[in-house]
PDB file of C-alpha atoms in Angstrom:
ATOM      1  CA  MET J  19     -26.918   3.600  32.089  1.00 54.00           C
ATOM      2  CA  GLN J  20     -23.409   4.852  32.950  1.00 58.00           C
ATOM      3  CA  SER J  21     -22.026   3.028  29.907  1.00 67.00           C
ATOM      4  CA  GLN J  22     -24.591   4.750  27.673  1.00 71.00           C
ATOM      5  CA  ARG J  23     -23.764   8.149  29.165  1.00 75.00           C
ATOM      6  CA  ALA J  24     -20.081   7.504  28.545  1.00 78.00           C
ATOM      7  CA  GLY J  25     -20.917   6.504  24.968  1.00 76.00           C
ATOM      8  CA  ASN J  26     -22.923   9.685  24.447  1.00 78.00           C
ATOM      9  CA  ALA J  27     -20.063  11.776  25.827  1.00 84.00           C
ATOM     10  CA  LEU J  28     -17.501  10.020  23.626  1.00 83.00           C
ATOM     11  CA  ALA J  29     -19.667  10.448  20.526  1.00 82.00           C
ATOM     12  CA  ALA J  30     -20.257  14.135  21.244  1.00 85.00           C
ATOM     13  CA  PHE J  31     -16.525  14.663  21.848  1.00 90.00           C
ATOM     14  CA  SER J  32     -15.631  12.968  18.568  1.00 88.00           C
ATOM     15  CA  PHE J  33     -17.989  15.238  16.611  1.00 87.00           C
ATOM     16  CA  VAL J  34     -16.617  18.308  18.428  1.00 92.00           C
ATOM     17  CA  LEU J  35     -13.079  17.317  17.386  1.00 92.00           C
ATOM     18  CA  TRP J  36     -14.225  16.840  13.781  1.00 90.00           C
ATOM     19  CA  GLY J  37     -15.963  20.209  13.905  1.00 91.00           C
ATOM     20  CA  LEU J  38     -12.797  21.964  15.105  1.00 93.00           C
ATOM     21  CA  LEU J  39     -10.563  20.488  12.369  1.00 92.00           C
ATOM     22  CA  PRO J  40     -10.680  23.717  10.303  1.00 93.00           C
ATOM     23  CA  LEU J  41      -8.592  25.374  13.022  1.00 94.00           C
ATOM     24  CA  TYR J  42      -5.726  22.957  12.312  1.00 94.00           C
ATOM     25  CA  TYR J  43      -5.862  23.350   8.544  1.00 92.00           C
ATOM     26  CA  GLN J  44      -5.632  27.125   8.794  1.00 90.00           C
ATOM     27  CA  TYR J  45      -1.901  26.557   9.404  1.00 90.00           C
ATOM     28  CA  LEU J  46      -1.675  24.946   5.936  1.00 89.00           C
ATOM     29  CA  PRO J  47      -3.168  27.536   3.559  1.00 86.00           C
ATOM     30  CA  GLN J  48      -2.960  26.579  -0.117  1.00 83.00           C
ATOM     31  CA  ALA J  49      -1.498  23.184   0.861  1.00 89.00           C
ATOM     32  CA  ASN J  50      -0.590  20.631  -1.803  1.00 92.00           C
ATOM     33  CA  ILE J  51      -3.582  18.323  -1.390  1.00 93.00           C
ATOM     34  CA  ASN J  52      -1.877  15.366  -3.108  1.00 94.00           C
ATOM     35  CA  ASP J  53       1.052  15.475  -0.675  1.00 95.00           C
ATOM     36  CA  LEU J  54      -1.285  16.051   2.262  1.00 94.00           C
ATOM     37  CA  LEU J  55      -3.456  13.042   1.403  1.00 95.00           C
ATOM     38  CA  ALA J  56      -0.467  10.766   0.727  1.00 95.00           C
ATOM     39  CA  LEU J  57       1.282  11.651   3.994  1.00 96.00           C
ATOM     40  CA  ARG J  58      -1.956  11.253   5.926  1.00 95.00           C
ATOM     41  CA  ILE J  59      -2.412   7.730   4.527  1.00 95.00           C
ATOM     42  CA  VAL J  60       1.195   6.668   5.196  1.00 96.00           C
ATOM     43  CA  PHE J  61       1.347   7.946   8.775  1.00 96.00           C
ATOM     44  CA  SER J  62      -2.163   6.708   9.602  1.00 94.00           C
ATOM     45  CA  VAL J  63      -0.796   3.143   9.654  1.00 93.00           C
ATOM     46  CA  PRO J  64       1.705   3.556  12.544  1.00 94.00           C
ATOM     47  CA  CYS J  65      -0.766   5.851  14.317  1.00 92.00           C
ATOM     48  CA  MET J  66      -3.464   3.166  14.208  1.00 90.00           C
ATOM     49  CA  PHE J  67      -1.059   0.474  15.445  1.00 89.00           C
ATOM     50  CA  LEU J  68      -0.066   2.763  18.329  1.00 89.00           C
ATOM     51  CA  ILE J  69      -3.707   3.511  19.162  1.00 86.00           C
ATOM     52  CA  CYS J  70      -4.594  -0.200  19.148  1.00 85.00           C
ATOM     53  CA  MET J  71      -1.675  -0.874  21.508  1.00 85.00           C
ATOM     54  CA  MET J  72      -2.815   1.912  23.860  1.00 83.00           C
ATOM     55  CA  LEU J  73      -6.377   0.530  23.851  1.00 79.00           C
ATOM     56  CA  ARG J  74      -5.021  -3.013  24.284  1.00 82.00           C
ATOM     57  CA  GLN J  75      -6.929  -4.130  21.224  1.00 80.00           C
ATOM     58  CA  PRO J  76      -4.839  -6.642  19.278  1.00 79.00           C
ATOM     59  CA  LEU J  77      -5.284  -6.599  15.525  1.00 76.00           C
ATOM     60  CA  PRO J  78      -6.149  -9.916  13.895  1.00 77.00           C
ATOM     61  CA  LYS J  79      -3.356 -11.922  12.279  1.00 82.00           C
ATOM     62  CA  LEU J  80      -2.855 -11.861   8.514  1.00 78.00           C
ATOM     63  CA  ALA J  81      -4.170 -15.421   8.134  1.00 82.00           C
ATOM     64  CA  GLU J  82      -7.430 -14.402   9.826  1.00 84.00           C
ATOM     65  CA  LEU J  83      -7.806 -11.383   7.563  1.00 86.00           C
ATOM     66  CA  LEU J  84      -7.203 -13.426   4.416  1.00 85.00           C
ATOM     67  CA  LYS J  85     -10.086 -15.726   5.346  1.00 88.00           C
ATOM     68  CA  ASP J  86     -12.500 -12.887   4.586  1.00 89.00           C
ATOM     69  CA  LYS J  87     -11.333 -11.675   1.175  1.00 90.00           C
ATOM     70  CA  ARG J  88     -14.633  -9.908   0.510  1.00 91.00           C
ATOM     71  CA  SER J  89     -14.112  -7.673   3.528  1.00 90.00           C
ATOM     72  CA  LEU J  90     -10.512  -7.013   2.449  1.00 92.00           C
ATOM     73  CA  VAL J  91     -11.663  -5.900  -0.992  1.00 92.00           C
ATOM     74  CA  MET J  92     -14.418  -3.740   0.502  1.00 92.00           C
ATOM     75  CA  ALA J  93     -11.894  -2.172   2.916  1.00 90.00           C
ATOM     76  CA  PHE J  94      -9.703  -1.243  -0.064  1.00 93.00           C
ATOM     77  CA  ILE J  95     -12.692   0.233  -1.938  1.00 94.00           C
ATOM     78  CA  ALA J  96     -13.816   2.076   1.216  1.00 91.00           C
ATOM     79  CA  GLY J  97     -10.323   3.541   1.558  1.00 91.00           C
ATOM     80  CA  LEU J  98     -10.365   4.779  -2.040  1.00 94.00           C
ATOM     81  CA  ILE J  99     -13.818   6.317  -1.599  1.00 93.00           C
ATOM     82  CA  MET J 100     -12.740   7.991   1.638  1.00 89.00           C
ATOM     83  CA  CYS J 101      -9.733   9.443  -0.218  1.00 92.00           C
ATOM     84  CA  VAL J 102     -12.079  11.304  -2.568  1.00 94.00           C
ATOM     85  CA  SER J 103     -14.138  12.663   0.332  1.00 91.00           C
ATOM     86  CA  TRP J 104     -11.029  13.661   2.278  1.00 91.00           C
ATOM     87  CA  TYR J 105      -9.477  15.238  -0.821  1.00 93.00           C
ATOM     88  CA  ALA J 106     -12.509  17.502  -1.206  1.00 93.00           C
ATOM     89  CA  PHE J 107     -12.607  18.184   2.545  1.00 92.00           C
ATOM     90  CA  THR J 108      -8.918  19.130   2.863  1.00 92.00           C
ATOM     91  CA  TRP J 109      -9.111  21.286  -0.274  1.00 93.00           C
ATOM     92  CA  ALA J 110     -12.039  23.153   1.280  1.00 92.00           C
ATOM     93  CA  MET J 111     -10.199  23.494   4.606  1.00 91.00           C
ATOM     94  CA  THR J 112      -7.042  24.914   3.027  1.00 90.00           C
ATOM     95  CA  HIS J 113      -8.682  27.153   0.407  1.00 89.00           C
ATOM     96  CA  GLY J 114     -11.116  29.214   2.479  1.00 89.00           C
ATOM     97  CA  GLN J 115     -14.147  27.017   1.754  1.00 92.00           C
ATOM     98  CA  VAL J 116     -15.071  25.843   5.266  1.00 93.00           C
ATOM     99  CA  LEU J 117     -18.695  26.835   4.614  1.00 92.00           C
ATOM    100  CA  ALA J 118     -18.756  24.443   1.631  1.00 92.00           C
ATOM    101  CA  ALA J 119     -17.407  21.675   3.869  1.00 91.00           C
ATOM    102  CA  SER J 120     -20.125  22.407   6.415  1.00 92.00           C
ATOM    103  CA  LEU J 121     -22.781  22.156   3.690  1.00 91.00           C
ATOM    104  CA  GLY J 122     -21.252  18.854   2.545  1.00 90.00           C
ATOM    105  CA  PHE J 123     -21.696  17.305   5.985  1.00 86.00           C
ATOM    106  CA  PHE J 124     -25.197  18.729   6.357  1.00 88.00           C
ATOM    107  CA  ILE J 125     -26.341  17.110   3.101  1.00 87.00           C
ATOM    108  CA  ASN J 126     -24.508  13.830   3.791  1.00 84.00           C
ATOM    109  CA  PRO J 127     -27.542  12.289   5.627  1.00 81.00           C
ATOM    110  CA  LEU J 128     -29.692  13.006   2.542  1.00 82.00           C
ATOM    111  CA  PHE J 129     -27.280  11.057   0.338  1.00 85.00           C
ATOM    112  CA  ALA J 130     -27.213   8.279   2.946  1.00 81.00           C
ATOM    113  CA  ILE J 131     -31.019   8.094   2.830  1.00 80.00           C
ATOM    114  CA  ALA J 132     -30.964   7.880  -0.979  1.00 81.00           C
ATOM    115  CA  LEU J 133     -28.358   5.101  -0.955  1.00 82.00           C
ATOM    116  CA  ALA J 134     -30.359   3.164   1.652  1.00 79.00           C
ATOM    117  CA  VAL J 135     -33.377   3.252  -0.661  1.00 79.00           C
ATOM    118  CA  PHE J 136     -31.527   2.239  -3.837  1.00 80.00           C
ATOM    119  CA  PHE J 137     -29.113  -0.351  -2.436  1.00 80.00           C
ATOM    120  CA  LEU J 138     -30.619  -1.572   0.857  1.00 73.00           C
ATOM    121  CA  LYS J 139     -34.265  -1.349  -0.281  1.00 77.00           C
ATOM    122  CA  GLU J 140     -35.247   0.616   2.809  1.00 75.00           C
ATOM    123  CA  ARG J 141     -38.534   2.492   2.859  1.00 79.00           C
ATOM    124  CA  LEU J 142     -38.560   6.207   3.600  1.00 77.00           C
ATOM    125  CA  SER J 143     -40.664   7.752   6.334  1.00 80.00           C
ATOM    126  CA  HIS J 144     -42.684  10.893   5.603  1.00 83.00           C
ATOM    127  CA  ALA J 145     -40.064  13.058   7.336  1.00 83.00           C
ATOM    128  CA  GLN J 146     -37.251  11.517   5.275  1.00 82.00           C
ATOM    129  CA  VAL J 147     -39.165  12.099   2.031  1.00 84.00           C
ATOM    130  CA  MET J 148     -39.669  15.742   2.990  1.00 88.00           C
ATOM    131  CA  ALA J 149     -35.986  16.060   3.956  1.00 86.00           C
ATOM    132  CA  VAL J 150     -34.862  14.775   0.548  1.00 85.00           C
ATOM    133  CA  ILE J 151     -37.252  17.128  -1.274  1.00 88.00           C
ATOM    134  CA  LEU J 152     -36.136  20.108   0.825  1.00 89.00           C
ATOM    135  CA  GLY J 153     -32.477  19.187   0.269  1.00 88.00           C
ATOM    136  CA  ILE J 154     -32.995  19.128  -3.503  1.00 87.00           C
ATOM    137  CA  LEU J 155     -34.751  22.500  -3.292  1.00 91.00           C
ATOM    138  CA  GLY J 156     -31.876  23.923  -1.242  1.00 89.00           C
ATOM    139  CA  ILE J 157     -29.202  22.791  -3.707  1.00 90.00           C
ATOM    140  CA  GLY J 158     -31.394  23.788  -6.651  1.00 90.00           C
ATOM    141  CA  TYR J 159     -31.787  27.299  -5.235  1.00 88.00           C
ATOM    142  CA  GLN J 160     -27.996  27.743  -5.179  1.00 87.00           C
ATOM    143  CA  VAL J 161     -27.658  26.431  -8.731  1.00 86.00           C
ATOM    144  CA  TRP J 162     -30.400  28.765  -9.955  1.00 88.00           C
ATOM    145  CA  HIS J 163     -28.732  31.865  -8.453  1.00 84.00           C
ATOM    146  CA  TYR J 164     -25.041  31.030  -8.880  1.00 80.00           C
ATOM    147  CA  GLY J 165     -25.336  29.119 -12.143  1.00 82.00           C
ATOM    148  CA  GLU J 166     -23.184  26.229 -10.932  1.00 81.00           C
ATOM    149  CA  LEU J 167     -23.387  23.225  -8.635  1.00 82.00           C
ATOM    150  CA  PRO J 168     -21.706  23.350  -5.176  1.00 89.00           C
ATOM    151  CA  TRP J 169     -19.294  20.635  -6.319  1.00 91.00           C
ATOM    152  CA  ILE J 170     -17.136  20.448  -3.196  1.00 92.00           C
ATOM    153  CA  SER J 171     -20.181  20.005  -0.945  1.00 91.00           C
ATOM    154  CA  LEU J 172     -21.765  17.423  -3.245  1.00 92.00           C
ATOM    155  CA  ILE J 173     -18.547  15.388  -3.576  1.00 93.00           C
ATOM    156  CA  MET J 174     -18.009  15.386   0.192  1.00 91.00           C
ATOM    157  CA  GLY J 175     -21.583  14.451   1.034  1.00 88.00           C
ATOM    158  CA  SER J 176     -22.021  11.764  -1.626  1.00 91.00           C
ATOM    159  CA  PHE J 177     -18.666  10.019  -1.222  1.00 91.00           C
ATOM    160  CA  PHE J 178     -18.895   9.983   2.582  1.00 85.00           C
ATOM    161  CA  ALA J 179     -22.328   8.352   2.218  1.00 85.00           C
ATOM    162  CA  LEU J 180     -20.808   5.789  -0.186  1.00 89.00           C
ATOM    163  CA  TYR J 181     -18.087   5.168   2.392  1.00 87.00           C
ATOM    164  CA  GLY J 182     -20.748   4.374   4.990  1.00 82.00           C
ATOM    165  CA  LEU J 183     -22.430   1.988   2.563  1.00 84.00           C
ATOM    166  CA  CYS J 184     -19.124   0.151   1.976  1.00 87.00           C
ATOM    167  CA  LYS J 185     -18.554  -0.112   5.734  1.00 82.00           C
ATOM    168  CA  LYS J 186     -21.778  -2.089   6.037  1.00 80.00           C
ATOM    169  CA  ASN J 187     -20.157  -4.820   3.928  1.00 85.00           C
ATOM    170  CA  ILE J 188     -16.960  -5.052   6.017  1.00 85.00           C
ATOM    171  CA  ARG J 189     -17.132  -7.700   8.731  1.00 87.00           C
ATOM    172  CA  PHE J 190     -13.998  -6.593  10.595  1.00 87.00           C
ATOM    173  CA  ASP J 191     -14.337  -4.476  13.750  1.00 84.00           C
ATOM    174  CA  ALA J 192     -14.086  -0.687  13.432  1.00 80.00           C
ATOM    175  CA  MET J 193     -10.431  -0.336  14.497  1.00 84.00           C
ATOM    176  CA  THR J 194      -9.260  -3.168  12.232  1.00 88.00           C
ATOM    177  CA  SER J 195     -11.223  -1.742   9.315  1.00 87.00           C
ATOM    178  CA  VAL J 196      -9.752   1.758   9.656  1.00 87.00           C
ATOM    179  CA  THR J 197      -6.222   0.338   9.969  1.00 90.00           C
ATOM    180  CA  LEU J 198      -6.703  -1.848   6.899  1.00 91.00           C
ATOM    181  CA  GLU J 199      -8.067   1.019   4.815  1.00 90.00           C
ATOM    182  CA  ALA J 200      -4.844   2.955   5.405  1.00 92.00           C
ATOM    183  CA  ALA J 201      -2.512  -0.064   5.177  1.00 93.00           C
ATOM    184  CA  LEU J 202      -3.912  -1.215   1.821  1.00 94.00           C
ATOM    185  CA  LEU J 203      -3.476   2.248   0.318  1.00 95.00           C
ATOM    186  CA  ALA J 204      -0.086   2.939   1.932  1.00 96.00           C
ATOM    187  CA  PRO J 205       1.991   1.330  -0.901  1.00 96.00           C
ATOM    188  CA  LEU J 206       0.280   3.614  -3.447  1.00 95.00           C
ATOM    189  CA  ALA J 207       0.870   6.653  -1.234  1.00 96.00           C
ATOM    190  CA  ILE J 208       4.534   5.737  -0.663  1.00 96.00           C
ATOM    191  CA  GLY J 209       5.012   5.235  -4.402  1.00 96.00           C
ATOM    192  CA  PHE J 210       3.491   8.668  -5.102  1.00 96.00           C
ATOM    193  CA  LEU J 211       5.685  10.375  -2.489  1.00 95.00           C
ATOM    194  CA  ALA J 212       8.822   8.640  -3.805  1.00 95.00           C
ATOM    195  CA  TRP J 213       7.997   9.678  -7.374  1.00 96.00           C
ATOM    196  CA  THR J 214       7.376  13.342  -6.488  1.00 94.00           C
ATOM    197  CA  TYR J 215      10.529  13.441  -4.311  1.00 93.00           C
ATOM    198  CA  ILE J 216      12.732  12.061  -7.109  1.00 93.00           C
ATOM    199  CA  ASP J 217      10.983  14.284  -9.648  1.00 92.00           C
ATOM    200  CA  GLY J 218      11.518  17.297  -7.388  1.00 90.00           C
ATOM    201  CA  THR J 219       7.856  18.330  -7.508  1.00 89.00           C
ATOM    202  CA  SER J 220       6.926  17.489  -3.904  1.00 89.00           C
ATOM    203  CA  THR J 221       5.802  20.506  -1.899  1.00 89.00           C
ATOM    204  CA  ALA J 222       5.741  18.804   1.495  1.00 91.00           C
ATOM    205  CA  LEU J 223       8.954  16.755   1.345  1.00 89.00           C
ATOM    206  CA  TYR J 224      11.001  19.782   0.286  1.00 90.00           C
ATOM    207  CA  ALA J 225       9.326  22.118   2.784  1.00 87.00           C
ATOM    208  CA  ASP J 226      10.802  23.298   6.087  1.00 90.00           C
ATOM    209  CA  SER J 227      10.550  20.925   9.040  1.00 91.00           C
ATOM    210  CA  SER J 228       7.635  22.733  10.740  1.00 92.00           C
ATOM    211  CA  THR J 229       5.521  22.644   7.565  1.00 92.00           C
ATOM    212  CA  LEU J 230       6.369  18.981   6.988  1.00 93.00           C
ATOM    213  CA  MET J 231       5.325  18.162  10.566  1.00 94.00           C
ATOM    214  CA  LEU J 232       1.995  19.913   9.962  1.00 94.00           C
ATOM    215  CA  TYR J 233       1.462  17.720   6.893  1.00 95.00           C
ATOM    216  CA  ILE J 234       2.332  14.579   8.885  1.00 95.00           C
ATOM    217  CA  GLY J 235       0.237  15.763  11.838  1.00 95.00           C
ATOM    218  CA  SER J 236      -2.896  15.570   9.700  1.00 93.00           C
ATOM    219  CA  ALA J 237      -2.854  11.792  10.333  1.00 93.00           C
ATOM    220  CA  PRO J 238      -3.231  11.770  14.151  1.00 93.00           C
ATOM    221  CA  VAL J 239      -5.402  14.902  14.092  1.00 93.00           C
ATOM    222  CA  THR J 240      -7.972  13.285  11.788  1.00 89.00           C
ATOM    223  CA  LEU J 241      -7.707   9.839  13.388  1.00 89.00           C
ATOM    224  CA  ALA J 242      -8.347  11.055  16.961  1.00 88.00           C
ATOM    225  CA  PRO J 243     -12.082  11.790  16.456  1.00 86.00           C
ATOM    226  CA  LEU J 244     -12.433   8.523  14.536  1.00 79.00           C
ATOM    227  CA  VAL J 245     -11.057   6.574  17.520  1.00 80.00           C
ATOM    228  CA  PHE J 246     -13.381   8.294  19.993  1.00 82.00           C
ATOM    229  CA  PHE J 247     -16.266   7.583  17.612  1.00 79.00           C
ATOM    230  CA  ALA J 248     -15.269   3.898  17.404  1.00 73.00           C
ATOM    231  CA  LEU J 249     -15.198   3.716  21.216  1.00 75.00           C
ATOM    232  CA  ALA J 250     -18.622   5.371  21.416  1.00 77.00           C
ATOM    233  CA  ILE J 251     -20.465   3.331  18.818  1.00 66.00           C
ATOM    234  CA  ASN J 252     -20.751   0.206  21.004  1.00 64.00           C
ATOM    235  CA  ARG J 253     -21.768   2.193  24.097  1.00 71.00           C
ATOM    236  CA  THR J 254     -24.651   4.252  22.744  1.00 70.00           C
ATOM    237  CA  SER J 255     -27.541   3.970  20.312  1.00 63.00           C
ATOM    238  CA  LEU J 256     -27.365   4.772  16.603  1.00 58.00           C
ATOM    239  CA  THR J 257     -30.249   7.197  17.162  1.00 61.00           C
ATOM    240  CA  MET J 258     -28.151   9.270  19.556  1.00 66.00           C
ATOM    241  CA  VAL J 259     -25.196   9.138  17.169  1.00 67.00           C
ATOM    242  CA  GLY J 260     -27.460  10.311  14.353  1.00 67.00           C
ATOM    243  CA  LEU J 261     -28.737  13.227  16.447  1.00 68.00           C
ATOM    244  CA  MET J 262     -25.251  14.309  17.507  1.00 77.00           C
ATOM    245  CA  GLN J 263     -23.657  14.133  14.057  1.00 79.00           C
ATOM    246  CA  TYR J 264     -24.859  17.675  13.329  1.00 84.00           C
ATOM    247  CA  ILE J 265     -22.451  19.011  15.963  1.00 87.00           C
ATOM    248  CA  GLU J 266     -19.621  18.738  13.420  1.00 88.00           C
ATOM    249  CA  PRO J 267     -21.038  20.795  10.509  1.00 90.00           C
ATOM    250  CA  SER J 268     -22.624  23.255  12.954  1.00 91.00           C
ATOM    251  CA  LEU J 269     -19.224  24.039  14.492  1.00 92.00           C
ATOM    252  CA  GLN J 270     -17.670  24.315  11.031  1.00 92.00           C
ATOM    253  CA  PHE J 271     -20.473  26.662   9.979  1.00 93.00           C
ATOM    254  CA  ILE J 272     -19.861  28.892  13.023  1.00 93.00           C
ATOM    255  CA  LEU J 273     -16.086  28.927  12.429  1.00 93.00           C
ATOM    256  CA  ALA J 274     -16.553  29.765   8.730  1.00 93.00           C
ATOM    257  CA  VAL J 275     -18.904  32.701   9.339  1.00 91.00           C
ATOM    258  CA  VAL J 276     -17.647  34.098  12.665  1.00 91.00           C
ATOM    259  CA  LEU J 277     -13.911  33.353  12.700  1.00 90.00           C
ATOM    260  CA  PHE J 278     -12.912  33.028   9.032  1.00 91.00           C
ATOM    261  CA  ASN J 279     -15.328  35.714   7.748  1.00 91.00           C
ATOM    262  CA  GLU J 280     -16.565  33.641   4.795  1.00 92.00           C
ATOM    263  CA  VAL J 281     -19.464  35.145   2.868  1.00 88.00           C
ATOM    264  CA  PHE J 282     -22.885  33.908   4.005  1.00 89.00           C
ATOM    265  CA  ASP J 283     -25.264  35.749   1.707  1.00 89.00           C
ATOM    266  CA  GLY J 284     -29.011  35.527   1.266  1.00 91.00           C
ATOM    267  CA  VAL J 285     -28.764  32.772  -1.338  1.00 89.00           C
ATOM    268  CA  LYS J 286     -26.781  30.538   1.001  1.00 91.00           C
ATOM    269  CA  ALA J 287     -29.124  31.414   3.872  1.00 92.00           C
ATOM    270  CA  VAL J 288     -32.138  30.179   1.890  1.00 91.00           C
ATOM    271  CA  SER J 289     -30.248  27.085   0.661  1.00 91.00           C
ATOM    272  CA  PHE J 290     -29.052  26.141   4.150  1.00 91.00           C
ATOM    273  CA  GLY J 291     -32.537  26.923   5.490  1.00 92.00           C
ATOM    274  CA  PHE J 292     -34.185  24.333   3.232  1.00 91.00           C
ATOM    275  CA  ILE J 293     -31.623  21.693   4.251  1.00 90.00           C
ATOM    276  CA  TRP J 294     -31.804  22.550   7.958  1.00 90.00           C
ATOM    277  CA  LEU J 295     -35.606  22.311   7.892  1.00 91.00           C
ATOM    278  CA  GLY J 296     -35.392  18.818   6.411  1.00 87.00           C
ATOM    279  CA  LEU J 297     -32.849  17.732   9.016  1.00 85.00           C
ATOM    280  CA  ILE J 298     -34.997  19.173  11.817  1.00 87.00           C
ATOM    281  CA  LEU J 299     -37.962  17.099  10.606  1.00 87.00           C
ATOM    282  CA  CYS J 300     -35.840  13.917  10.592  1.00 82.00           C
ATOM    283  CA  THR J 301     -34.431  14.755  14.031  1.00 82.00           C
ATOM    284  CA  LEU J 302     -37.867  15.333  15.550  1.00 86.00           C
ATOM    285  CA  GLU J 303     -39.064  12.051  14.066  1.00 84.00           C
ATOM    286  CA  ALA J 304     -36.045  10.205  15.537  1.00 78.00           C
ATOM    287  CA  VAL J 305     -36.615  11.784  18.968  1.00 80.00           C
ATOM    288  CA  LEU J 306     -40.313  10.824  18.961  1.00 84.00           C
ATOM    289  CA  ARG J 307     -39.409   7.237  18.028  1.00 80.00           C
ATOM    290  CA  MET J 308     -36.849   7.092  20.831  1.00 76.00           C
ATOM    291  CA  VAL J 309     -39.369   8.420  23.384  1.00 80.00           C
ATOM    292  CA  LYS J 310     -42.026   5.903  22.273  1.00 81.00           C
ATOM    293  CA  ARG J 311     -39.509   3.056  22.445  1.00 77.00           C
ATOM    294  CA  ARG J 312     -38.527   3.982  26.003  1.00 77.00           C
ATOM    295  CA  LYS J 313     -42.182   4.193  27.073  1.00 78.00           C
ATOM    296  CA  ARG J 314     -42.827   0.715  25.668  1.00 77.00           C
ATOM    297  CA  MET J 315     -39.779  -0.637  27.516  1.00 73.00           C
ATOM    298  CA  GLN J 316     -40.946   0.922  30.778  1.00 73.00           C
ATOM    299  CA  THR J 317     -44.474  -0.458  30.479  1.00 73.00           C
ATOM    300  CA  SER J 318     -43.413  -3.966  29.410  1.00 64.00           C
TER     301      SER J 318
END
């Protein structure tokens, strides 16, 4: 029981850290997203090695990794997919679009449900069907009024769901997988940084030291919640993780509206309302299942 409580606390803390990330990116307004992503990838590698040392979790040797080439390939693909999601996320964070990022994470479970149906042949419950329909109505309402799709939100939500699907096909543990995703992409990131430095077009590498450190700091800042999440996942249930994942976009929503004064008009209120209603239905269904499961365990 204590282990599960610790897992719940770690999971909640990880989502709180993710939710507060916009506060960090406010120090990098109009940042060069290419430089930011490349530096994050490069410095994620030493950060992950340091974290593994602190947690006393040795990474597998190269020979062991090469035995599972499928997982290596999937780790590389997962890293590329995550780059797209992070690119959209960091652009939103640094260009006054925190509300769009919040929407992206709110609709992510709907994309995950769709992928589970198409690729894993899972069957939807009634609540999940309603959530998908309400999500489509919410996005459709925005398109109808604004005349354009919320591209940033859709890219974030869909690619993060694809990332989760790829992770299901990686047989390495969570810490090894995250380290590999960065390590496999690091040569590409280093090549890009070298090219922009020689070409003289790099914003970050020619910036003052404090700005450069903020770019580099994006690696540990974004890895910290991931580590706490990895520590939590084996100590708590996936149901609890699923229920707590809405902490992140909720905090981002509050920061966007209250602190950053982003516009939350009637159209967005209706759109978010449809999506929230669908998520509430799924949450209630998950809670009822958890309560029934506990009752069966107590009676058996």
